[in-house]
Amino acid sequence: SWWEYVHWESDALFVAQEVKTKTMIINKKTFFRIEILSLHIFSLTILYMIAYASMRTDIPAFYSDWLMRRIEEGFLMVRSPYNDHLIYKLPFNPEVIDCLGVCTKDPGKIIPRLGALKEWKTLWHVTITPYGKEYEPGVRDKREIVSAFKNLSLRVGKDKVVWRYDPVFLSPLFSISSHKTWFSTLSS
């Protein structure tokens, strides 16, 4: 959540807070969510721009080339979700974006390119579950993903990486007991 990112910025008293969210369709498969966070501290207003990559599509795993081009070129072309003929050119750089939130099931492809993000404040949500190819056909072997997760944590800092064990579904193959075992195994 945005609070995980901004709470360390200031010990000031937050009188009110407001989040305005816009979801932008980049193409039929890729979505970007931009949050404009306005914190009202007494009479001072501080704005934070937080961009979430991969809310519906795993950009680091499948579109890391596209993300790196956007970072290099410093802008996004975004189609309006309300008018297919209206396209916006938005700045996409660390001067405008205060935090880039990245959600992925496999950070492996983007790790070699982390140097391009050295000027960015980032927060990484990595989803690792016990489900195999029958449930997640596009996901690599879990051991490789756990290794990539550890590598990412070492590279960007453990305070910028969050592990998600989600979704949890119950079946004859995945009981509550088996989830506890898998959670313990994956977290060790």
JSON list of N, CA and C in Angstrom, two decimals, residues 7 11 34 43 53 91 101-102 104-105 116 118 124 131 139 143 157 186:
[
{"chain": "A", "resi": 7, "resn": "HIS", "atom": "N", "xyz": [5.15, 6.42, 4.85]},
{"chain": "A", "resi": 7, "resn": "HIS", "atom": "CA", "xyz": [5.08, 6.68, 6.28]},
{"chain": "A", "resi": 7, "resn": "HIS", "atom": "C", "xyz": [6.41, 7.12, 6.87]},
{"chain": "A", "resi": 11, "resn": "ASP", "atom": "N", "xyz": [7.39, 12.46, 10.38]},
{"chain": "A", "resi": 11, "resn": "ASP", "atom": "CA", "xyz": [6.67, 12.11, 11.60]},
{"chain": "A", "resi": 11, "resn": "ASP", "atom": "C", "xyz": [5.56, 13.12, 11.88]},
{"chain": "A", "resi": 34, "resn": "ILE", "atom": "N", "xyz": [-1.96, 4.96, -11.78]},
{"chain": "A", "resi": 34, "resn": "ILE", "atom": "CA", "xyz": [-1.27, 6.11, -11.23]},
{"chain": "A", "resi": 34, "resn": "ILE", "atom": "C", "xyz": [-2.09, 6.59, -10.04]},
{"chain": "A", "resi": 43, "resn": "SER", "atom": "N", "xyz": [-1.60, 23.32, 7.14]},
{"chain": "A", "resi": 43, "resn": "SER", "atom": "CA", "xyz": [-1.97, 24.04, 5.94]},
{"chain": "A", "resi": 43, "resn": "SER", "atom": "C", "xyz": [-1.07, 23.69, 4.75]},
{"chain": "A", "resi": 53, "resn": "ALA", "atom": "N", "xyz": [3.21, -0.58, -11.70]},
{"chain": "A", "resi": 53, "resn": "ALA", "atom": "CA", "xyz": [3.34, -1.38, -12.92]},
{"chain": "A", "resi": 53, "resn": "ALA", "atom": "C", "xyz": [2.84, -2.78, -12.59]},
{"chain": "A", "resi": 91, "resn": "PRO", "atom": "N", "xyz": [4.73, 12.21, -18.66]},
{"chain": "A", "resi": 91, "resn": "PRO", "atom": "CA", "xyz": [6.12, 12.06, -18.24]},
{"chain": "A", "resi": 91, "resn": "PRO", "atom": "C", "xyz": [6.26, 10.84, -17.32]},
{"chain": "A", "resi": 101, "resn": "GLY", "atom": "N", "xyz": [5.86, 1.32, -8.05]},
{"chain": "A", "resi": 101, "resn": "GLY", "atom": "CA", "xyz": [5.47, 0.05, -7.46]},
{"chain": "A", "resi": 101, "resn": "GLY", "atom": "C", "xyz": [5.43, -1.00, -8.54]},
{"chain": "A", "resi": 102, "resn": "VAL", "atom": "N", "xyz": [6.11, -2.12, -8.31]},
{"chain": "A", "resi": 102, "resn": "VAL", "atom": "CA", "xyz": [6.20, -3.16, -9.33]},
{"chain": "A", "resi": 102, "resn": "VAL", "atom": "C", "xyz": [5.67, -4.47, -8.74]},
{"chain": "A", "resi": 104, "resn": "THR", "atom": "N", "xyz": [5.01, -8.52, -9.53]},
{"chain": "A", "resi": 104, "resn": "THR", "atom": "CA", "xyz": [5.45, -9.57, -10.45]},
{"chain": "A", "resi": 104, "resn": "THR", "atom": "C", "xyz": [5.39, -10.93, -9.78]},
{"chain": "A", "resi": 105, "resn": "LYS", "atom": "N", "xyz": [5.33, -11.96, -10.59]},
{"chain": "A", "resi": 105, "resn": "LYS", "atom": "CA", "xyz": [5.48, -13.33, -10.12]},
{"chain": "A", "resi": 105, "resn": "LYS", "atom": "C", "xyz": [6.89, -13.85, -10.41]},
{"chain": "A", "resi": 116, "resn": "ALA", "atom": "N", "xyz": [19.10, 0.61, -14.52]},
{"chain": "A", "resi": 116, "resn": "ALA", "atom": "CA", "xyz": [18.27, 1.66, -15.12]},
{"chain": "A", "resi": 116, "resn": "ALA", "atom": "C", "xyz": [17.31, 2.28, -14.10]},
{"chain": "A", "resi": 118, "resn": "LYS", "atom": "N", "xyz": [18.21, 2.93, -10.86]},
{"chain": "A", "resi": 118, "resn": "LYS", "atom": "CA", "xyz": [18.97, 3.40, -9.69]},
{"chain": "A", "resi": 118, "resn": "LYS", "atom": "C", "xyz": [18.51, 4.77, -9.18]},
{"chain": "A", "resi": 124, "resn": "TRP", "atom": "N", "xyz": [8.66, -3.33, -4.53]},
{"chain": "A", "resi": 124, "resn": "TRP", "atom": "CA", "xyz": [8.45, -4.55, -5.30]},
{"chain": "A", "resi": 124, "resn": "TRP", "atom": "C", "xyz": [7.54, -5.49, -4.54]},
{"chain": "A", "resi": 131, "resn": "TYR", "atom": "N", "xyz": [1.69, -23.25, -6.36]},
{"chain": "A", "resi": 131, "resn": "TYR", "atom": "CA", "xyz": [0.96, -23.88, -7.45]},
{"chain": "A", "resi": 131, "resn": "TYR", "atom": "C", "xyz": [1.88, -24.18, -8.63]},
{"chain": "A", "resi": 139, "resn": "VAL", "atom": "N", "xyz": [4.51, -19.58, -15.34]},
{"chain": "A", "resi": 139, "resn": "VAL", "atom": "CA", "xyz": [5.44, -19.25, -14.25]},
{"chain": "A", "resi": 139, "resn": "VAL", "atom": "C", "xyz": [6.56, -20.29, -14.21]},
{"chain": "A", "resi": 143, "resn": "ARG", "atom": "N", "xyz": [11.77, -22.71, -7.37]},
{"chain": "A", "resi": 143, "resn": "ARG", "atom": "CA", "xyz": [13.12, -22.55, -6.82]},
{"chain": "A", "resi": 143, "resn": "ARG", "atom": "C", "xyz": [13.85, -21.40, -7.52]},
{"chain": "A", "resi": 157, "resn": "GLY", "atom": "N", "xyz": [17.39, -3.84, -1.70]},
{"chain": "A", "resi": 157, "resn": "GLY", "atom": "CA", "xyz": [17.20, -3.66, -0.26]},
{"chain": "A", "resi": 157, "resn": "GLY", "atom": "C", "xyz": [15.95, -4.36, 0.22]},
{"chain": "A", "resi": 186, "resn": "LEU", "atom": "N", "xyz": [8.64, -22.05, 1.49]},
{"chain": "A", "resi": 186, "resn": "LEU", "atom": "CA", "xyz": [8.98, -20.91, 0.63]},
{"chain": "A", "resi": 186, "resn": "LEU", "atom": "C", "xyz": [9.64, -19.78, 1.42]}
]
